Amino acid sequence: MSMIKIENLTFCYPACGENVFENLNAVIDTEWKLALVGRNGRGKTTLLKLLHGEYEYGGKITGGVRFDYFPYAVKDKNRSVADILSEICPERYEWEFIKELSSLGMDADVLYMPFEYLSSGEQTKILLAAMFLKENNFLLIDEPTNHLDAAAREQVANYLGKKKGFIVVSHDRDFLDGCVDHVMALNRTDIEIRGGTFGEWLDDFENRQLAEQEQKDKLHKEIKRLKQSAAQSADWARKTEAGKKGSGKGDSPPDRGFIGHKAAKMMKRSKILEGRQKRLIEEKSSLLRNVETSDALKIAPLKYRSEKLVVFDKVQIVYDGVAINEPVSFTVNRGRRIALSGGNGCGKSSLLKPLVGREVEHTGQIHIGSGLIVSYVPQAVSALSGNIKEMLMCDGIDVGLFMAVLCRMGVEENPLAKDMSELSDGQKKKVLIAKSLCESAHVYIWDEPLNYIDIYCRIQIEKLIKEFGPTMIFIEHDKSFRNAVATEIVEL
């Protein structure tokens, strides 16, 4: 067992005037299975790359391990899986590869296949297996669940749960609960490390926020009361001091000493109350510094004139003359939220294409209601480019409303002046979701909307859908999200 020590870590990207990290300190046990969590843009990937030695930084990082970063960049994907595994860990034998891959549910025959022929999920499993076979390495795993179907996520979580010595970044709550024993949270104002599952950490975090909110409300009332009492005491002191002059109508002269003492006593009480008020204000300002809750999102779905919006009748997607799924039939009724479920490559995304005006070869019938207005969030974001403001104006979306929604989703900087190609994948996805939320539609079609989206925003979107109940067809491998919002799950 050894320790990784991060001391006074300070880092800023050359084109950015603000530090991503400033005097960050942390100690990590190399046997921990550690989840690194935080809002999009909080610096999770940056921290992994700093540990990997990819950027220059201030401070010190020490540890008795070699850091390896996942995803691993494979050169020449035409080569066989065996050749790529031998490149990553040349000291290992073929039988060791076979044993490691079998623990991920993969057959030995995959070793002799070209790497590029495999699905993204299979490629992820192979690279993770190879990197865990390396000696004395501490693995930095960045977003392994993107584009993995639910079954593959469960396999990878079970696999990681049997390992030790890694940091993993993921926004899938079930996945994290299946493989980690510690959580490192990049909060708004500090860093927090604690033992236990992600679910335990999140419950504790939310309970602390609730307790701090109650304490803040209590302090707010007390501060208001003290302010009123201090003002009243000061007013009494001024009136009492004025009484030293008497009425001026021949009355006996006032006892100036007694009145002065009384006024001073009232003023002293006022100062004491103001001091207490100041201390409570300071205590109040120390609360909820790490709150991650956001203003509620809103959506304005249109009500379709009839109960049925879309009907799929024995539909099969066809590629090169071959059907890739069993016939599927279901009806999208008003207010229903249909989740399409199944492994990668079974035709889920293709099933959505006719609904957004894209041709795809299929058998069976797809009946789409006349005049149906659709809002679409595509799966892929890597090719997105162009000016956001121009895109919004072209689609008739109010720019102010869009920016308000985006801000509520945790995007603090103004992206309107940027080309979309300059945004992170998480920011691109939030742009697409915010655009969809600004569109009034009869049915919302979202294809893996949560890829790259942080946990807090996922929970925020869950609450939105359950509150407003839009009609939806969606694909999502995050089981927590899918089970929370779907009214029906269709297996392909």
Tab-separated table of C-alpha atoms in Angstrom:
chain	number	residue	atom	x	y	z
A	1	MET	CA	0.000	0.000	0.000
A	2	SER	CA	1.261	3.502	-0.853
A	3	MET	CA	-0.204	6.984	-0.884
A	4	ILE	CA	-0.667	9.539	-3.642
A	5	LYS	CA	-0.104	13.028	-2.226
A	6	ILE	CA	-1.365	16.167	-3.950
A	7	GLU	CA	0.146	19.275	-2.356
A	8	ASN	CA	-0.777	22.875	-3.193
A	9	LEU	CA	-1.787	21.912	-6.734
A	10	THR	CA	-2.459	25.006	-8.829
A	11	PHE	CA	-3.344	24.934	-12.503
A	12	CYS	CA	-4.716	27.287	-15.139
A	13	TYR	CA	-5.177	26.712	-18.871
A	14	PRO	CA	-3.076	29.212	-20.905
A	15	ALA	CA	-6.130	30.698	-22.635
A	16	CYS	CA	-8.083	31.050	-19.383
A	17	GLY	CA	-7.511	33.747	-16.799
A	18	GLU	CA	-9.017	31.790	-13.893
A	19	ASN	CA	-7.399	28.883	-12.044
A	20	VAL	CA	-9.064	25.495	-12.404
A	21	PHE	CA	-7.355	24.442	-9.154
A	22	GLU	CA	-5.723	26.646	-6.545
A	23	ASN	CA	-3.650	25.158	-3.704
A	24	LEU	CA	-5.506	21.836	-3.891
A	25	ASN	CA	-4.444	19.266	-1.286
A	26	ALA	CA	-5.481	15.606	-1.084
A	27	VAL	CA	-4.154	12.196	-0.030
A	28	ILE	CA	-5.327	9.079	-1.905
A	29	ASP	CA	-4.655	5.456	-0.945
A	30	THR	CA	-3.496	3.489	-3.998
A	31	GLU	CA	-5.763	0.582	-3.023
A	32	TRP	CA	-8.922	2.678	-3.124
A	33	LYS	CA	-11.601	2.308	-5.789
A	34	LEU	CA	-12.310	6.007	-5.995
A	35	ALA	CA	-15.170	7.828	-7.761
A	36	LEU	CA	-14.301	11.376	-8.864
A	37	VAL	CA	-17.518	13.391	-9.093
A	38	GLY	CA	-18.556	16.991	-9.641
A	39	ARG	CA	-20.416	19.333	-11.957
A	40	ASN	CA	-19.468	19.597	-15.648
A	41	GLY	CA	-16.568	22.029	-15.925
A	42	ARG	CA	-15.417	21.480	-12.325
A	43	GLY	CA	-12.084	19.950	-13.498
A	44	LYS	CA	-12.495	16.168	-13.220
A	45	THR	CA	-10.802	15.267	-16.509
A	46	THR	CA	-8.241	18.023	-15.942
A	47	LEU	CA	-7.270	16.471	-12.588
A	48	LEU	CA	-6.837	13.034	-14.192
A	49	LYS	CA	-4.602	14.508	-16.884
A	50	LEU	CA	-2.559	16.406	-14.302
A	51	LEU	CA	-1.984	13.140	-12.429
A	52	HIS	CA	-1.029	11.539	-15.747
A	53	GLY	CA	1.563	14.275	-16.294
A	54	GLU	CA	0.030	15.781	-19.434
A	55	TYR	CA	0.124	19.422	-18.244
A	56	GLU	CA	2.566	21.608	-16.352
A	57	TYR	CA	1.320	22.739	-12.946
A	58	GLY	CA	2.270	24.410	-9.697
A	59	GLY	CA	2.634	22.384	-6.497
A	60	LYS	CA	3.598	18.746	-6.115
A	61	ILE	CA	2.151	15.295	-6.915
A	62	THR	CA	3.953	12.278	-5.458
A	63	GLY	CA	3.163	8.562	-5.281
A	64	GLY	CA	4.804	5.172	-5.653
A	65	VAL	CA	2.750	4.142	-8.711
A	66	ARG	CA	2.712	4.694	-12.440
A	67	PHE	CA	-0.412	6.449	-13.703
A	68	ASP	CA	-2.191	5.123	-16.801
A	69	TYR	CA	-5.029	6.993	-18.491
A	70	PHE	CA	-8.161	5.499	-20.021
A	71	PRO	CA	-9.357	5.834	-22.781
A	72	TYR	CA	-6.174	4.530	-24.349
A	73	ALA	CA	-5.456	5.915	-27.835
A	74	VAL	CA	-5.184	2.918	-30.171
A	75	LYS	CA	-3.002	3.388	-33.233
A	76	ASP	CA	-3.996	1.471	-36.358
A	77	LYS	CA	-7.286	-0.151	-35.387
A	78	ASN	CA	-6.964	-2.557	-38.320
A	79	ARG	CA	-4.657	-4.725	-36.204
A	80	SER	CA	-5.897	-7.738	-34.272
A	81	VAL	CA	-6.974	-7.453	-30.657
A	82	ALA	CA	-4.032	-9.717	-29.653
A	83	ASP	CA	-1.521	-7.330	-31.264
A	84	ILE	CA	-2.998	-4.327	-29.474
A	85	LEU	CA	-3.043	-6.119	-26.107
A	86	SER	CA	0.608	-7.138	-26.595
A	87	GLU	CA	1.484	-3.508	-27.348
A	88	ILE	CA	-0.150	-2.252	-24.147
A	89	CYS	CA	1.321	-4.909	-21.829
A	90	PRO	CA	4.106	-6.842	-23.655
A	91	GLU	CA	5.121	-8.681	-20.469
A	92	ARG	CA	1.868	-10.675	-20.378
A	93	TYR	CA	1.043	-14.027	-22.024
A	94	GLU	CA	-1.929	-14.925	-24.196
A	95	TRP	CA	-3.497	-17.130	-21.523
A	96	GLU	CA	-3.517	-14.109	-19.188
A	97	PHE	CA	-5.389	-12.068	-21.803
A	98	ILE	CA	-7.939	-14.848	-22.216
A	99	LYS	CA	-8.460	-15.124	-18.450
A	100	GLU	CA	-8.918	-11.360	-18.037
A	101	LEU	CA	-11.328	-11.065	-20.970
A	102	SER	CA	-13.415	-13.985	-19.722
A	103	SER	CA	-14.056	-12.065	-16.495
A	104	LEU	CA	-15.709	-9.444	-18.728
A	105	GLY	CA	-17.852	-12.031	-20.517
A	106	MET	CA	-15.746	-12.074	-23.705
A	107	ASP	CA	-14.737	-15.184	-25.653
A	108	ALA	CA	-11.097	-16.000	-26.547
A	109	ASP	CA	-11.936	-15.804	-30.272
A	110	VAL	CA	-12.082	-12.009	-29.995
A	111	LEU	CA	-8.252	-11.967	-29.797
A	112	TYR	CA	-7.980	-12.727	-33.508
A	113	MET	CA	-10.509	-10.166	-34.722
A	114	PRO	CA	-9.571	-6.704	-36.079
A	115	PHE	CA	-10.041	-4.194	-33.265
A	116	GLU	CA	-12.065	-1.799	-35.460
A	117	TYR	CA	-14.727	-4.469	-36.097
A	118	LEU	CA	-15.718	-4.533	-32.438
A	119	SER	CA	-18.463	-2.436	-30.852
A	120	SER	CA	-17.502	0.521	-28.649
A	121	GLY	CA	-18.505	-1.524	-25.598
A	122	GLU	CA	-16.268	-4.432	-26.587
A	123	GLN	CA	-13.370	-2.053	-27.259
A	124	THR	CA	-13.829	-0.505	-23.804
A	125	LYS	CA	-13.723	-3.919	-22.122
A	126	ILE	CA	-10.585	-4.995	-24.018
A	127	LEU	CA	-8.637	-1.828	-23.211
A	128	LEU	CA	-9.620	-1.917	-19.525
A	129	ALA	CA	-8.548	-5.583	-19.289
A	130	ALA	CA	-5.172	-4.803	-20.869
A	131	MET	CA	-4.491	-1.806	-18.663
A	132	PHE	CA	-5.328	-3.695	-15.456
A	133	LEU	CA	-2.814	-6.380	-16.483
A	134	LYS	CA	0.043	-3.874	-16.320
A	135	GLU	CA	2.325	-4.044	-13.274
A	136	ASN	CA	2.326	-1.359	-10.550
A	137	ASN	CA	-0.099	0.930	-12.330
A	138	PHE	CA	-2.836	3.151	-10.946
A	139	LEU	CA	-5.586	3.547	-13.508
A	140	LEU	CA	-7.265	6.892	-14.262
A	141	ILE	CA	-10.564	5.948	-15.942
A	142	ASP	CA	-12.408	8.793	-17.660
A	143	GLU	CA	-16.070	8.247	-18.608
A	144	PRO	CA	-15.960	4.499	-19.427
A	145	THR	CA	-19.777	4.205	-19.610
A	146	ASN	CA	-20.368	6.506	-22.580
A	147	HIS	CA	-21.981	4.486	-25.394
A	148	LEU	CA	-22.105	1.309	-23.271
A	149	ASP	CA	-25.498	-0.366	-23.096
A	150	ALA	CA	-26.995	-1.235	-19.709
A	151	ALA	CA	-25.751	-4.842	-19.749
A	152	ALA	CA	-22.189	-3.789	-20.620
A	153	ARG	CA	-22.222	-1.148	-17.864
A	154	GLU	CA	-23.177	-3.782	-15.335
A	155	GLN	CA	-20.397	-6.107	-16.565
A	156	VAL	CA	-17.766	-3.367	-16.399
A	157	ALA	CA	-18.971	-2.267	-12.929
A	158	ASN	CA	-18.724	-5.852	-11.635
A	159	TYR	CA	-15.253	-6.146	-13.169
A	160	LEU	CA	-13.995	-2.907	-11.588
A	161	GLY	CA	-15.558	-3.884	-8.274
A	162	LYS	CA	-13.095	-6.797	-8.068
A	163	LYS	CA	-10.086	-4.570	-8.797
A	164	LYS	CA	-8.285	-1.991	-6.694
A	165	GLY	CA	-6.180	1.036	-7.390
A	166	PHE	CA	-8.117	3.363	-9.673
A	167	ILE	CA	-9.991	6.650	-9.997
A	168	VAL	CA	-13.101	6.568	-12.184
A	169	VAL	CA	-15.113	9.485	-13.563
A	170	SER	CA	-18.709	8.580	-14.391
A	171	HIS	CA	-22.137	10.165	-14.029
A	172	ASP	CA	-24.017	6.856	-13.867
A	173	ARG	CA	-25.163	6.382	-10.265
A	174	ASP	CA	-25.815	2.622	-10.497
A	175	PHE	CA	-22.462	2.085	-12.191
A	176	LEU	CA	-20.571	3.935	-9.449
A	177	ASP	CA	-22.431	2.117	-6.678
A	178	GLY	CA	-21.391	-1.153	-8.298
A	179	CYS	CA	-17.653	-0.525	-8.291
A	180	VAL	CA	-16.326	2.119	-5.850
A	181	ASP	CA	-15.551	2.212	-2.132
A	182	HIS	CA	-14.526	5.894	-1.821
A	183	VAL	CA	-15.790	9.180	-3.273
A	184	MET	CA	-13.792	12.302	-4.077
A	185	ALA	CA	-16.124	15.247	-4.733
A	186	LEU	CA	-14.982	18.460	-6.418
A	187	ASN	CA	-17.414	20.818	-4.710
A	188	ARG	CA	-17.985	24.497	-5.440
A	189	THR	CA	-15.569	25.727	-2.768
A	190	ASP	CA	-13.571	22.706	-1.599
A	191	ILE	CA	-12.657	19.072	-2.154
A	192	GLU	CA	-14.150	16.248	-0.098
A	193	ILE	CA	-13.032	12.616	0.264
A	194	ARG	CA	-14.961	9.981	2.192
A	195	GLY	CA	-15.363	6.216	2.302
A	196	GLY	CA	-18.446	4.333	1.129
A	197	THR	CA	-20.516	4.043	-2.026
A	198	PHE	CA	-21.558	6.966	-4.172
A	199	GLY	CA	-25.178	6.565	-3.065
A	200	GLU	CA	-24.136	6.843	0.595
A	201	TRP	CA	-22.100	9.959	-0.150
A	202	LEU	CA	-24.954	11.566	-2.113
A	203	ASP	CA	-27.500	10.847	0.655
A	204	ASP	CA	-25.139	12.328	3.235
A	205	PHE	CA	-24.405	15.360	1.025
A	206	GLU	CA	-28.107	16.072	0.497
A	207	ASN	CA	-28.880	15.614	4.211
A	208	ARG	CA	-26.106	18.066	5.105
A	209	GLN	CA	-27.463	20.568	2.589
A	210	LEU	CA	-30.972	20.185	4.047
A	211	ALA	CA	-29.684	20.678	7.605
A	212	GLU	CA	-27.671	23.731	6.525
A	213	GLN	CA	-30.713	25.185	4.758
A	214	GLU	CA	-32.789	24.781	7.931
A	215	GLN	CA	-30.001	26.382	9.967
A	216	LYS	CA	-29.726	29.228	7.451
A	217	ASP	CA	-33.482	29.894	7.611
A	218	LYS	CA	-33.324	29.894	11.410
A	219	LEU	CA	-30.377	32.327	11.410
A	220	HIS	CA	-32.168	34.577	8.908
A	221	LYS	CA	-35.127	34.928	11.302
A	222	GLU	CA	-32.838	35.533	14.288
A	223	ILE	CA	-30.803	38.160	12.391
A	224	LYS	CA	-34.018	39.958	11.421
A	225	ARG	CA	-35.191	39.934	15.066
A	226	LEU	CA	-31.822	41.216	16.341
A	227	LYS	CA	-31.782	43.959	13.726
A	228	GLN	CA	-35.203	45.183	14.843
A	229	SER	CA	-34.225	44.985	18.541
A	230	ALA	CA	-30.946	46.854	17.960
A	231	ALA	CA	-32.730	49.608	16.024
A	232	GLN	CA	-35.378	49.882	18.752
A	233	SER	CA	-32.740	50.093	21.534
A	234	ALA	CA	-30.791	52.753	19.623
A	235	ASP	CA	-33.988	54.762	19.119
A	236	TRP	CA	-34.789	54.522	22.839
A	237	ALA	CA	-31.267	55.668	23.658
A	238	ARG	CA	-31.587	58.733	21.426
A	239	LYS	CA	-34.990	59.662	22.899
A	240	THR	CA	-33.727	59.182	26.473
A	241	GLU	CA	-30.632	61.316	25.769
A	242	ALA	CA	-32.888	64.059	24.376
A	243	GLY	CA	-34.837	64.001	27.667
A	244	LYS	CA	-31.813	65.455	29.516
A	245	LYS	CA	-32.784	68.926	28.251
A	246	GLY	CA	-36.175	68.924	29.990
A	247	SER	CA	-39.479	70.331	28.708
A	248	GLY	CA	-38.502	73.977	29.149
A	249	LYS	CA	-41.858	74.890	30.963
A	250	GLY	CA	-40.657	75.529	34.509
A	251	ASP	CA	-40.614	71.924	35.568
A	252	SER	CA	-37.960	70.748	37.984
A	253	PRO	CA	-34.665	70.157	36.158
A	254	PRO	CA	-34.143	66.556	34.971
A	255	ASP	CA	-31.630	64.272	36.654
A	256	ARG	CA	-29.063	64.422	33.857
A	257	GLY	CA	-26.818	61.805	35.434
A	258	PHE	CA	-29.607	59.222	35.728
A	259	ILE	CA	-30.893	59.915	32.219
A	260	GLY	CA	-27.369	59.821	30.741
A	261	HIS	CA	-26.687	56.473	32.466
A	262	LYS	CA	-29.991	55.084	31.156
A	263	ALA	CA	-29.247	56.275	27.593
A	264	ALA	CA	-25.747	54.803	27.688
A	265	LYS	CA	-27.172	51.493	28.932
A	266	MET	CA	-29.678	51.394	26.082
A	267	MET	CA	-26.963	52.245	23.528
A	268	LYS	CA	-24.681	49.544	24.948
A	269	ARG	CA	-27.496	47.007	24.580
A	270	SER	CA	-27.928	48.134	20.973
A	271	LYS	CA	-24.201	47.591	20.280
A	272	ILE	CA	-24.307	44.123	21.874
A	273	LEU	CA	-27.267	43.178	19.681
A	274	GLU	CA	-25.443	44.483	16.595
A	275	GLY	CA	-22.386	42.394	17.528
A	276	ARG	CA	-24.506	39.258	17.873
A	277	GLN	CA	-26.153	40.093	14.559
A	278	LYS	CA	-22.752	40.397	12.847
A	279	ARG	CA	-21.591	37.028	14.230
A	280	LEU	CA	-24.779	35.332	13.027
A	281	ILE	CA	-24.394	36.881	9.566
A	282	GLU	CA	-20.860	35.438	9.374
A	283	GLU	CA	-22.163	32.045	10.506
A	284	LYS	CA	-24.932	32.225	7.922
A	285	SER	CA	-22.481	33.063	5.112
A	286	SER	CA	-20.479	29.906	5.886
A	287	LEU	CA	-23.516	27.713	5.162
A	288	LEU	CA	-24.522	26.228	1.791
A	289	ARG	CA	-21.208	27.134	0.176
A	290	ASN	CA	-21.273	23.818	-1.719
A	291	VAL	CA	-24.961	23.634	-2.566
A	292	GLU	CA	-25.473	22.033	-5.996
A	293	THR	CA	-29.223	22.477	-6.304
A	294	SER	CA	-30.415	24.602	-9.221
A	295	ASP	CA	-33.576	26.455	-10.067
A	296	ALA	CA	-36.237	24.134	-11.433
A	297	LEU	CA	-36.396	23.639	-15.192
A	298	LYS	CA	-39.610	24.123	-17.164
A	299	ILE	CA	-41.015	22.735	-20.393
A	300	ALA	CA	-44.148	23.644	-22.390
A	301	PRO	CA	-45.316	20.519	-24.259
A	302	LEU	CA	-48.137	20.818	-26.765
A	303	LYS	CA	-51.275	18.736	-26.366
A	304	TYR	CA	-51.980	16.586	-29.413
A	305	ARG	CA	-55.562	16.423	-30.616
A	306	SER	CA	-55.920	12.625	-30.334
A	307	GLU	CA	-54.805	10.007	-27.828
A	308	LYS	CA	-52.451	8.178	-30.223
A	309	LEU	CA	-49.406	10.009	-31.570
A	310	VAL	CA	-47.280	7.225	-33.066
A	311	VAL	CA	-47.884	3.508	-33.705
A	312	PHE	CA	-45.137	0.965	-34.457
A	313	ASP	CA	-46.575	-2.218	-35.947
A	314	LYS	CA	-44.195	-5.216	-36.280
A	315	VAL	CA	-41.279	-2.966	-37.253
A	316	GLN	CA	-37.842	-4.401	-38.087
A	317	ILE	CA	-34.817	-2.279	-39.023
A	318	VAL	CA	-33.015	-3.631	-42.096
A	319	TYR	CA	-29.325	-3.212	-42.995
A	320	ASP	CA	-27.953	-4.714	-46.244
A	321	GLY	CA	-31.082	-6.784	-46.608
A	322	VAL	CA	-30.833	-8.268	-43.100
A	323	ALA	CA	-33.234	-7.462	-40.235
A	324	ILE	CA	-31.255	-6.576	-37.097
A	325	ASN	CA	-34.091	-6.848	-34.562
A	326	GLU	CA	-37.155	-8.951	-33.867
A	327	PRO	CA	-40.474	-7.331	-34.912
A	328	VAL	CA	-41.446	-4.667	-32.393
A	329	SER	CA	-44.910	-3.183	-31.816
A	330	PHE	CA	-45.941	-0.421	-29.426
A	331	THR	CA	-48.119	2.686	-29.317
A	332	VAL	CA	-47.050	6.135	-28.129
A	333	ASN	CA	-50.101	7.571	-26.391
A	334	ARG	CA	-50.415	11.119	-25.133
A	335	GLY	CA	-48.501	11.640	-21.856
A	336	ARG	CA	-46.625	8.336	-22.094
A	337	ARG	CA	-42.840	8.100	-21.883
A	338	ILE	CA	-41.472	5.135	-23.831
A	339	ALA	CA	-37.906	3.971	-23.114
A	340	LEU	CA	-36.294	1.830	-25.817
A	341	SER	CA	-33.968	-0.726	-24.256
A	342	GLY	CA	-31.515	-3.262	-25.681
A	343	GLY	CA	-27.885	-3.918	-26.499
A	344	ASN	CA	-25.746	-1.771	-28.768
A	345	GLY	CA	-26.490	-2.401	-32.437
A	346	CYS	CA	-30.045	-3.685	-32.005
A	347	GLY	CA	-31.601	-0.771	-33.903
A	348	LYS	CA	-32.821	1.564	-31.153
A	349	SER	CA	-31.519	4.803	-32.709
A	350	SER	CA	-32.564	3.684	-36.193
A	351	LEU	CA	-36.110	3.163	-34.926
A	352	LEU	CA	-36.290	6.876	-34.066
A	353	LYS	CA	-35.071	8.190	-37.432
A	354	PRO	CA	-38.392	8.050	-39.335
A	355	LEU	CA	-39.939	10.198	-36.579
A	356	VAL	CA	-37.479	13.012	-37.290
A	357	GLY	CA	-37.750	12.837	-41.078
A	358	ARG	CA	-34.814	10.558	-41.814
A	359	GLU	CA	-35.096	7.596	-44.134
A	360	VAL	CA	-34.199	4.147	-42.810
A	361	GLU	CA	-34.995	0.809	-44.406
A	362	HIS	CA	-37.491	-1.205	-42.382
A	363	THR	CA	-40.316	-3.705	-42.568
A	364	GLY	CA	-43.664	-3.328	-40.835
A	365	GLN	CA	-45.572	-0.069	-40.448
A	366	ILE	CA	-44.878	3.193	-38.606
A	367	HIS	CA	-47.966	5.407	-38.331
A	368	ILE	CA	-47.176	9.034	-37.425
A	369	GLY	CA	-50.016	11.387	-36.524
A	370	SER	CA	-50.586	14.218	-39.009
A	371	GLY	CA	-49.230	17.585	-37.976
A	372	LEU	CA	-47.119	16.019	-35.216
A	373	ILE	CA	-44.463	18.430	-33.911
A	374	VAL	CA	-41.281	16.722	-32.705
A	375	SER	CA	-38.327	17.978	-30.642
A	376	TYR	CA	-35.172	15.904	-31.106
A	377	VAL	CA	-31.934	15.497	-29.129
A	378	PRO	CA	-29.452	13.367	-31.124
A	379	GLN	CA	-26.952	10.990	-29.594
A	380	ALA	CA	-23.753	12.252	-31.261
A	381	VAL	CA	-22.262	15.640	-30.369
A	382	SER	CA	-18.681	15.420	-31.688
A	383	ALA	CA	-19.556	16.842	-35.123
A	384	LEU	CA	-21.539	19.823	-33.786
A	385	SER	CA	-20.270	23.157	-35.079
A	386	GLY	CA	-21.515	26.616	-35.947
A	387	ASN	CA	-22.692	29.649	-34.014
A	388	ILE	CA	-25.255	28.841	-31.309
A	389	LYS	CA	-27.110	32.141	-31.615
A	390	GLU	CA	-27.567	31.657	-35.373
A	391	MET	CA	-28.867	28.118	-34.765
A	392	LEU	CA	-31.400	29.393	-32.227
A	393	MET	CA	-32.601	32.212	-34.469
A	394	CYS	CA	-32.923	29.818	-37.404
A	395	ASP	CA	-35.178	27.557	-35.306
A	396	GLY	CA	-37.191	30.461	-33.898
A	397	ILE	CA	-36.044	29.970	-30.291
A	398	ASP	CA	-35.935	32.900	-27.887
A	399	VAL	CA	-32.268	33.500	-27.038
A	400	GLY	CA	-33.020	34.934	-23.585
A	401	LEU	CA	-35.139	31.918	-22.634
A	402	PHE	CA	-32.443	29.551	-23.920
A	403	MET	CA	-29.722	31.282	-21.861
A	404	ALA	CA	-31.922	31.160	-18.734
A	405	VAL	CA	-32.434	27.393	-19.178
A	406	LEU	CA	-28.729	26.813	-19.863
A	407	CYS	CA	-27.768	28.794	-16.759
A	408	ARG	CA	-30.133	26.697	-14.636
A	409	MET	CA	-28.389	23.580	-15.984
A	410	GLY	CA	-25.097	24.773	-14.512
A	411	VAL	CA	-23.448	26.385	-17.571
A	412	GLU	CA	-22.029	29.539	-16.015
A	413	GLU	CA	-20.137	31.028	-18.974
A	414	ASN	CA	-21.917	32.575	-21.954
A	415	PRO	CA	-21.401	30.260	-24.954
A	416	LEU	CA	-23.224	32.406	-27.532
A	417	ALA	CA	-20.060	33.993	-28.867
A	418	LYS	CA	-18.372	30.611	-29.326
A	419	ASP	CA	-18.546	28.096	-32.111
A	420	MET	CA	-20.088	24.855	-30.851
A	421	SER	CA	-16.937	22.967	-31.847
A	422	GLU	CA	-15.106	24.836	-29.045
A	423	LEU	CA	-17.431	23.522	-26.309
A	424	SER	CA	-16.820	20.411	-24.212
A	425	ASP	CA	-18.959	17.353	-24.958
A	426	GLY	CA	-20.914	17.975	-21.739
A	427	GLN	CA	-21.594	21.587	-22.727
A	428	LYS	CA	-22.689	20.518	-26.234
A	429	LYS	CA	-25.160	18.038	-24.782
A	430	LYS	CA	-26.563	20.678	-22.428
A	431	VAL	CA	-26.973	23.060	-25.375
A	432	LEU	CA	-29.024	20.420	-27.234
A	433	ILE	CA	-31.177	19.618	-24.186
A	434	ALA	CA	-31.728	23.327	-23.390
A	435	LYS	CA	-32.762	23.912	-27.009
A	436	SER	CA	-35.244	21.026	-26.788
A	437	LEU	CA	-36.688	22.340	-23.523
A	438	CYS	CA	-37.299	25.705	-25.224
A	439	GLU	CA	-39.268	24.028	-28.026
A	440	SER	CA	-43.009	23.417	-27.686
A	441	ALA	CA	-43.645	19.968	-29.172
A	442	HIS	CA	-46.165	17.140	-29.094
A	443	VAL	CA	-43.454	14.522	-28.526
A	444	TYR	CA	-39.843	14.783	-27.356
A	445	ILE	CA	-37.414	12.269	-28.853
A	446	TRP	CA	-34.131	12.025	-26.950
A	447	ASP	CA	-31.366	9.634	-28.019
A	448	GLU	CA	-28.974	9.007	-25.098
A	449	PRO	CA	-29.388	12.570	-23.787
A	450	LEU	CA	-27.331	12.014	-20.629
A	451	ASN	CA	-23.959	11.155	-22.169
A	452	TYR	CA	-21.410	13.554	-20.574
A	453	ILE	CA	-24.108	15.154	-18.355
A	454	ASP	CA	-23.252	15.475	-14.650
A	455	ILE	CA	-25.229	13.720	-11.928
A	456	TYR	CA	-26.804	16.891	-10.520
A	457	CYS	CA	-28.177	17.882	-13.923
A	458	ARG	CA	-29.518	14.337	-14.463
A	459	ILE	CA	-31.489	14.575	-11.239
A	460	GLN	CA	-32.711	18.039	-12.276
A	461	ILE	CA	-33.995	16.687	-15.630
A	462	GLU	CA	-35.673	13.733	-13.856
A	463	LYS	CA	-37.657	16.154	-11.693
A	464	LEU	CA	-38.637	18.221	-14.744
A	465	ILE	CA	-40.008	15.237	-16.665
A	466	LYS	CA	-41.942	13.869	-13.686
A	467	GLU	CA	-43.469	17.305	-12.964
A	468	PHE	CA	-44.559	18.275	-16.504
A	469	GLY	CA	-45.168	14.799	-17.954
A	470	PRO	CA	-44.284	15.415	-21.636
A	471	THR	CA	-44.865	12.673	-24.195
A	472	MET	CA	-41.475	11.115	-24.915
A	473	ILE	CA	-39.622	8.347	-26.714
A	474	PHE	CA	-36.093	8.065	-25.403
A	475	ILE	CA	-33.010	5.859	-25.271
A	476	GLU	CA	-30.945	5.962	-22.084
A	477	HIS	CA	-28.648	3.391	-20.494
A	478	ASP	CA	-28.620	5.133	-17.096
A	479	LYS	CA	-30.910	2.710	-15.227
A	480	SER	CA	-31.652	5.144	-12.385
A	481	PHE	CA	-32.876	7.791	-14.816
A	482	ARG	CA	-34.755	5.350	-17.065
A	483	ASN	CA	-36.584	3.694	-14.183
A	484	ALA	CA	-37.456	7.083	-12.664
A	485	VAL	CA	-39.106	8.645	-15.747
A	486	ALA	CA	-40.269	5.864	-18.102
A	487	THR	CA	-43.915	4.817	-18.044
A	488	GLU	CA	-43.138	1.883	-20.360
A	489	ILE	CA	-39.947	0.067	-21.404
A	490	VAL	CA	-39.824	-1.555	-24.844
A	491	GLU	CA	-37.118	-4.230	-25.213
A	492	LEU	CA	-35.500	-4.719	-28.608
